[in-house]
C-alpha positions as a printed Julia matrix, in Angstrom:
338×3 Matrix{Float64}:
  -0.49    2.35  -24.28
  -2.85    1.22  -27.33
  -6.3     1.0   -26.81
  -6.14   -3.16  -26.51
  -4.05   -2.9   -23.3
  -6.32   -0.19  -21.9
  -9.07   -3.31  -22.47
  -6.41   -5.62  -21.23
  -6.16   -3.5   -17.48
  -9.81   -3.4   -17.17
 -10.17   -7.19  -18.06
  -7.12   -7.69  -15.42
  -9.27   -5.71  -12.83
 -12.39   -7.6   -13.4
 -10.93  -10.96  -13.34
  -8.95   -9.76   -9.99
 -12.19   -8.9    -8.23
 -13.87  -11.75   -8.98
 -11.09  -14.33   -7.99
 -10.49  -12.29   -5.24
 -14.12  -12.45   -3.64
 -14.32  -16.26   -4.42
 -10.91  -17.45   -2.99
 -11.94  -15.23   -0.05
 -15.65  -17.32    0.53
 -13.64  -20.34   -0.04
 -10.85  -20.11    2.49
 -12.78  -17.99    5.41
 -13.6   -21.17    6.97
 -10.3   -22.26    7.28
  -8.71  -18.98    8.5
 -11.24  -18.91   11.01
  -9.75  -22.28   12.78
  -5.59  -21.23   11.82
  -5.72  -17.43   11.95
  -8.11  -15.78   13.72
  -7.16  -12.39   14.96
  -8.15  -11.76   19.11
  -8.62   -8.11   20.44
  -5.69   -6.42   22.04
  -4.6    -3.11   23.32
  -3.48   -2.31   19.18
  -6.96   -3.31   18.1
  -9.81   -1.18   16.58
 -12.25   -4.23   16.57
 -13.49   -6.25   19.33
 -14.83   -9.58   18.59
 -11.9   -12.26   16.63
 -12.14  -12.01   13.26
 -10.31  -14.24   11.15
  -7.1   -12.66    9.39
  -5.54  -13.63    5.86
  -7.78  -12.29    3.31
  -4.58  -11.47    1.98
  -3.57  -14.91    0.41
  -7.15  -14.36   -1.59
  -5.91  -10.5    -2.84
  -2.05  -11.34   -3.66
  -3.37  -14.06   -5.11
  -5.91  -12.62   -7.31
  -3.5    -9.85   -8.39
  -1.15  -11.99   -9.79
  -2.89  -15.11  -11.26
  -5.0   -12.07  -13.13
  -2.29   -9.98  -14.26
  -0.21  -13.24  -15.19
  -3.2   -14.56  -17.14
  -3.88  -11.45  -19.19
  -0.2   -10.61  -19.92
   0.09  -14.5   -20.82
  -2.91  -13.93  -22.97
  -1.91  -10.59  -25.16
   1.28  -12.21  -25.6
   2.71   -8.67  -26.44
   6.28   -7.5   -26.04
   6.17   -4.78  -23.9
   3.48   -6.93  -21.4
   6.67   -8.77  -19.59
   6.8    -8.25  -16.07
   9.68   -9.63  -14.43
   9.31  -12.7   -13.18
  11.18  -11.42  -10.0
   8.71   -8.84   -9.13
   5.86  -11.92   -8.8
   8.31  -14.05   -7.17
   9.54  -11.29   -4.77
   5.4   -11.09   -3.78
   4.63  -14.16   -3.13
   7.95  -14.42   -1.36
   7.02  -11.8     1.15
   3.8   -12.95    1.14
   4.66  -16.13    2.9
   7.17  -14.12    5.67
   3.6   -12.0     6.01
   1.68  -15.39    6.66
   4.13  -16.66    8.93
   4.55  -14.1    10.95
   0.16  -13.88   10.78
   0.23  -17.29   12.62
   3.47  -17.37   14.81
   5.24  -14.18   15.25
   8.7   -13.46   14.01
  11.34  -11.7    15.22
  11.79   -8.15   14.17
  15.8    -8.51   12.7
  14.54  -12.03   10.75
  11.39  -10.52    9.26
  13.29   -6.76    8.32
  15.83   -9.13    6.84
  13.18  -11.29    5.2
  11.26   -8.22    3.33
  14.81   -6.72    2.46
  15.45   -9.19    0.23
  11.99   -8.85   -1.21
  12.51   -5.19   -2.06
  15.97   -5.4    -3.07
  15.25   -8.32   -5.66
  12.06   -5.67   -7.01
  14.0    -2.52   -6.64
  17.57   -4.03   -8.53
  15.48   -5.95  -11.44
  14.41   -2.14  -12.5
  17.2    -1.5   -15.88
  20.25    0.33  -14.51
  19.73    2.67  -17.07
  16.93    4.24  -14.96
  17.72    6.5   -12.06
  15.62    9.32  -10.16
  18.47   11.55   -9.94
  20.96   10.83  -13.25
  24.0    12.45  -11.22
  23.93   10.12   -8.25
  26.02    6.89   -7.7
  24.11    3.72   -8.7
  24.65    1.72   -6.2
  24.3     4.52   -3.38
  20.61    5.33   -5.08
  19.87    1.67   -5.62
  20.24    1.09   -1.73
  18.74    4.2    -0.39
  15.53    3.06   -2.97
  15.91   -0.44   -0.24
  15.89    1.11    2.53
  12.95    3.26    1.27
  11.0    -0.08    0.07
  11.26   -1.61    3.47
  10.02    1.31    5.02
   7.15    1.64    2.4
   6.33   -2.2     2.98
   6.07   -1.79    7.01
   4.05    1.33    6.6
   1.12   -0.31    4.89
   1.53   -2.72    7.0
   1.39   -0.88    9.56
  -1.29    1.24    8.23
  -3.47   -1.23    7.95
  -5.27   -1.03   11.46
  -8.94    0.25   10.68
 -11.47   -1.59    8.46
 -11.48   -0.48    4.61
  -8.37    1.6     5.2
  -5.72   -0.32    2.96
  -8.2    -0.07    0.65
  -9.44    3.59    0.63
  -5.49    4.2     0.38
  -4.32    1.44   -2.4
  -7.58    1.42   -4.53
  -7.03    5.35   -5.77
  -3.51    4.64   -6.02
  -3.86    1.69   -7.97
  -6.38    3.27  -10.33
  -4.65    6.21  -10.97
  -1.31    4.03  -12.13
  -3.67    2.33  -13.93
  -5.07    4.9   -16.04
  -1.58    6.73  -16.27
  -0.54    3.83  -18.56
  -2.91    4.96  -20.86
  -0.87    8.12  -21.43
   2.31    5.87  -20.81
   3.85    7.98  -17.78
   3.95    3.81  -16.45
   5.36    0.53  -18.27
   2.0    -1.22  -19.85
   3.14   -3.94  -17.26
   3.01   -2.15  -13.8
  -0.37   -0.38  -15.45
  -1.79   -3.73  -15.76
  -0.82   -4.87  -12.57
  -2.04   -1.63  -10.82
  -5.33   -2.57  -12.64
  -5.53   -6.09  -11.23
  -4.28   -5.26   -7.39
  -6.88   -2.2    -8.13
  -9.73   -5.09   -8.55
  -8.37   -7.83   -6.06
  -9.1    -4.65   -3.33
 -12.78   -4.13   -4.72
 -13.4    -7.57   -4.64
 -12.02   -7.76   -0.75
 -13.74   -4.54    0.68
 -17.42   -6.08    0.93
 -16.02   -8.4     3.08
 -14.03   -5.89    4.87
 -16.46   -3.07    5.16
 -17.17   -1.95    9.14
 -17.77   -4.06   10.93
 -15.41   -6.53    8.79
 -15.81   -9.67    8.59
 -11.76  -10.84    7.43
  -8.86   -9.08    7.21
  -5.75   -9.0     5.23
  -3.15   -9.82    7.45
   0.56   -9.27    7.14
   0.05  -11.87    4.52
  -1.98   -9.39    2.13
  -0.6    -6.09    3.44
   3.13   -6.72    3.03
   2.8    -7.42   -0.74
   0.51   -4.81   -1.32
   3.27   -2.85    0.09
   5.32   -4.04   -2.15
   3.73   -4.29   -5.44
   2.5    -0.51   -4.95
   5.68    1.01   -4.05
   7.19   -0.94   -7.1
   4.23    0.74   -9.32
   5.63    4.3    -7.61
   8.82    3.23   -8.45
   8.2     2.71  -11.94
   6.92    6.03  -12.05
   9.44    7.8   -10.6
  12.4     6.28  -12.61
  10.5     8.25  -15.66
  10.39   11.54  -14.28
   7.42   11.87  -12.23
   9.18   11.93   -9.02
   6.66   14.55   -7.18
   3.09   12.39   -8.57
   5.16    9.42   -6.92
   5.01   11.41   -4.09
   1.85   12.77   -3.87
   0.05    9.51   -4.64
   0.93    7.92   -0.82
   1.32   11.15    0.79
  -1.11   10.79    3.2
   0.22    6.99    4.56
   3.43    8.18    4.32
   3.23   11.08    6.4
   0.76    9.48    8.99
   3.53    7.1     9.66
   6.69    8.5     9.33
   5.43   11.5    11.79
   4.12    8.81   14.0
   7.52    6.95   14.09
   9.7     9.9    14.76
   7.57   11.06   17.83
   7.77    7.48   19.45
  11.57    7.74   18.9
  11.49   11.21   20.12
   9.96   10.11   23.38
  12.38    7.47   23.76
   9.2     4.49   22.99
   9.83    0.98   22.18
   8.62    2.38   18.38
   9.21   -1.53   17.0
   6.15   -2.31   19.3
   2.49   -2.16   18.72
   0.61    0.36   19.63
  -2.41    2.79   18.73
  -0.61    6.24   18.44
  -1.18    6.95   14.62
  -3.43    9.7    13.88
  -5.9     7.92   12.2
  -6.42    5.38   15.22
  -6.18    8.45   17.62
  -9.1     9.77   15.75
 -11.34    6.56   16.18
 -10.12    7.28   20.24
 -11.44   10.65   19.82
 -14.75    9.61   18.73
 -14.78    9.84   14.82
 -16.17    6.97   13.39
 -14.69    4.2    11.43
 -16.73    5.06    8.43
 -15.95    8.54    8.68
 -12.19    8.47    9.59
 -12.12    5.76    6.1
 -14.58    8.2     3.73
 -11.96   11.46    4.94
  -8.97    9.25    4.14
 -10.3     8.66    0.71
 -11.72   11.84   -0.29
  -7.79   12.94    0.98
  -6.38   10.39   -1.64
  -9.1    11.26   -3.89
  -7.43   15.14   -3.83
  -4.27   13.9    -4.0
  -4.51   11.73   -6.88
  -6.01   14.96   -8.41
  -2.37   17.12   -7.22
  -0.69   14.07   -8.65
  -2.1    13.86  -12.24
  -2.61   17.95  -12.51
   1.8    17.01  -12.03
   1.97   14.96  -14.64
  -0.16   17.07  -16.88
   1.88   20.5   -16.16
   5.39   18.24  -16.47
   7.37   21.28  -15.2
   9.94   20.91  -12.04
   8.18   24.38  -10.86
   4.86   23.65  -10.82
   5.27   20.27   -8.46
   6.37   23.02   -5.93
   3.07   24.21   -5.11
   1.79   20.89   -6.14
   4.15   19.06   -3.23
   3.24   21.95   -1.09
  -0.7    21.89   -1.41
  -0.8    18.2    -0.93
   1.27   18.34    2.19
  -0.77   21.46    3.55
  -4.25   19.08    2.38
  -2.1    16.28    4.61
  -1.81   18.04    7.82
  -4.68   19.47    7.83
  -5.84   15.98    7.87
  -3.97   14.77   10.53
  -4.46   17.46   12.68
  -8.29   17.27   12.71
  -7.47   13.55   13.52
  -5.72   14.67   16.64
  -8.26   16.76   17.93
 -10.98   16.06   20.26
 -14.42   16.63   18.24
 -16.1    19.54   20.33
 -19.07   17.98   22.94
């Protein structure tokens, strides 16, 4: 990556932020009347709050990558057309589903087709593991991508958490470009989703006044796990790994002990760890700054990866992150002692 699209991501990220902040002044009015958010039994805040912040992120992300990339005009700047399509795309299932509810086979059908249209446009020349059948890696990769999408999603429960997780994440892609472990493109993009988040968090911060909605966190979901993607078809399978560790552990772990207690697990509820440790009396400024100075580490794991490029260093790489991970999620379990 030359030293004009390093300037290129950084433009990408400041543009981002600042669209991103002004679409979100301009439309809060509106979302306040069409999607305001009411207090459940799933809910960590308790007054409405209007929902759909989203629209102002995915937006910002792409009209500031598409604007820069349009701008260099250089070669290897082309991101597929499919990938911003495939956003917006799931965007709009997210901001239907915001104001009227779908149901669950429609919407897992919906964001399928979202992943798979991302996950096929990568060349077929790529593959994680070179031995295995295309099309048998192709569609575990969808099956993965739907699961990544609803995780965020689901993930996205507490204020400022989607971005303590994404804006690391983001970054580090972002600078990896520079040492081209990532396509120029999906750095650049990384850069601008990376700035869209910074521009949303002010207005997000505890107690928040908007929130992203299934509208912003769906193709957040997406767009990340395509920039993980990216990096694992060139090798770096464990950084890929390491980088959402902490969501994707939180999650999955949550999922299988619903289904292991026989729970409706397709329902909504308040049994992940980080929303058992706001129940336990952490706060939601401290359960956020724990989450990222845990992504802050593992962005650390992921890069010290990259940097050793050896299959048996990730070992204790993959191993310290997920020992860094539990540890986590077992103080969020706990009780704080009286």
């Amino acid at each position: 990556m030359s030293s004009f699209e390093i300037l290129l991501s950084f433009i990408a990220m400041g543009l981002a932020a600042a669209i991103s902040a002004v679409l979100i002044q301009v439309t809060r009015p509106l979302l306040l009347r069409v999607a305001l958010a009411k207090p459940n039994a799933r809910s960590s805040h308790r007054i409405p709050t209007p929902q759909g912040a989203g629209i102002a992120v995915t937006a910002a992300t792409l009209l500031a990558g598409g604007i820069v990339i349009v701008m260099a005009g250089a070669p290897d700047l082309t991101v597929p057309l499919i990938v911003f399509g495939a956003s917006l795309f799931i965007a709009a299932v997210g901001f239907v589903d915001d104001i009227r509810p779908l149901p669950v086979v429609p919407r897992l059908l919906l964001q399928a087709a979202a992943v798979a249209a991302v996950v096929f446009v990568v060349p077929s020349d790529l593959k994680i593991i070179p031995v295995s059948p295309f099309w048998l890696e192709r569609g575990l990769l969808v099956l993965a991508g739907v699961w990544f999408v609803n995780l965020v999603n689901f993930m996205d429960g507490l204020d400022l958490m989607t971005a303590a997780e994404a804006v690391p994440i983001t970054l580090a892609i972002a600078l990896l470009g520079c040492s081209n472990h990532v396509p120029a493109a999906a750095a650049l993009v990384a850069a601008a989703l990376c700035g869209a988040l910074l521009g949303f968090a002010p207005f997000n911060r505890p107690v928040a006044r908007i929130f992203l909605g299934d509208v912003g966190s769906l193709p957040i979901g997406l767009l990340v796990g395509w920039c993980l993607l990216e990096l694992a078809m060139r090798g770096q399978v464990a950084a890929a790994l390491l980088l959402p560790l902490y969501y994707l552990a939180d999650a999955t772990v949550t999922l299988l002990r619903r289904m292991a207690r026989r729970e409706p697990f397709w329902v909504a509820h308040r049994s992940h760890f980080y929303q058992r440790a706001t129940d336990n009396g952490l706060t939601v400024q401290r359960v956020v700054g724990e989450v990222f100075g845990l992504n802050v580490v593992l962005v650390l794991l992921a890069l010290t990866s990259i940097a050793f490029d050896s299959a048996i260093a990730d070992i204790p790489l993959l191993l310290a992150g997920a020992f860094a991970v539990a540890v986590q999620l077992s103080r969020f379990s706990r009780s704080p002692p009286t």
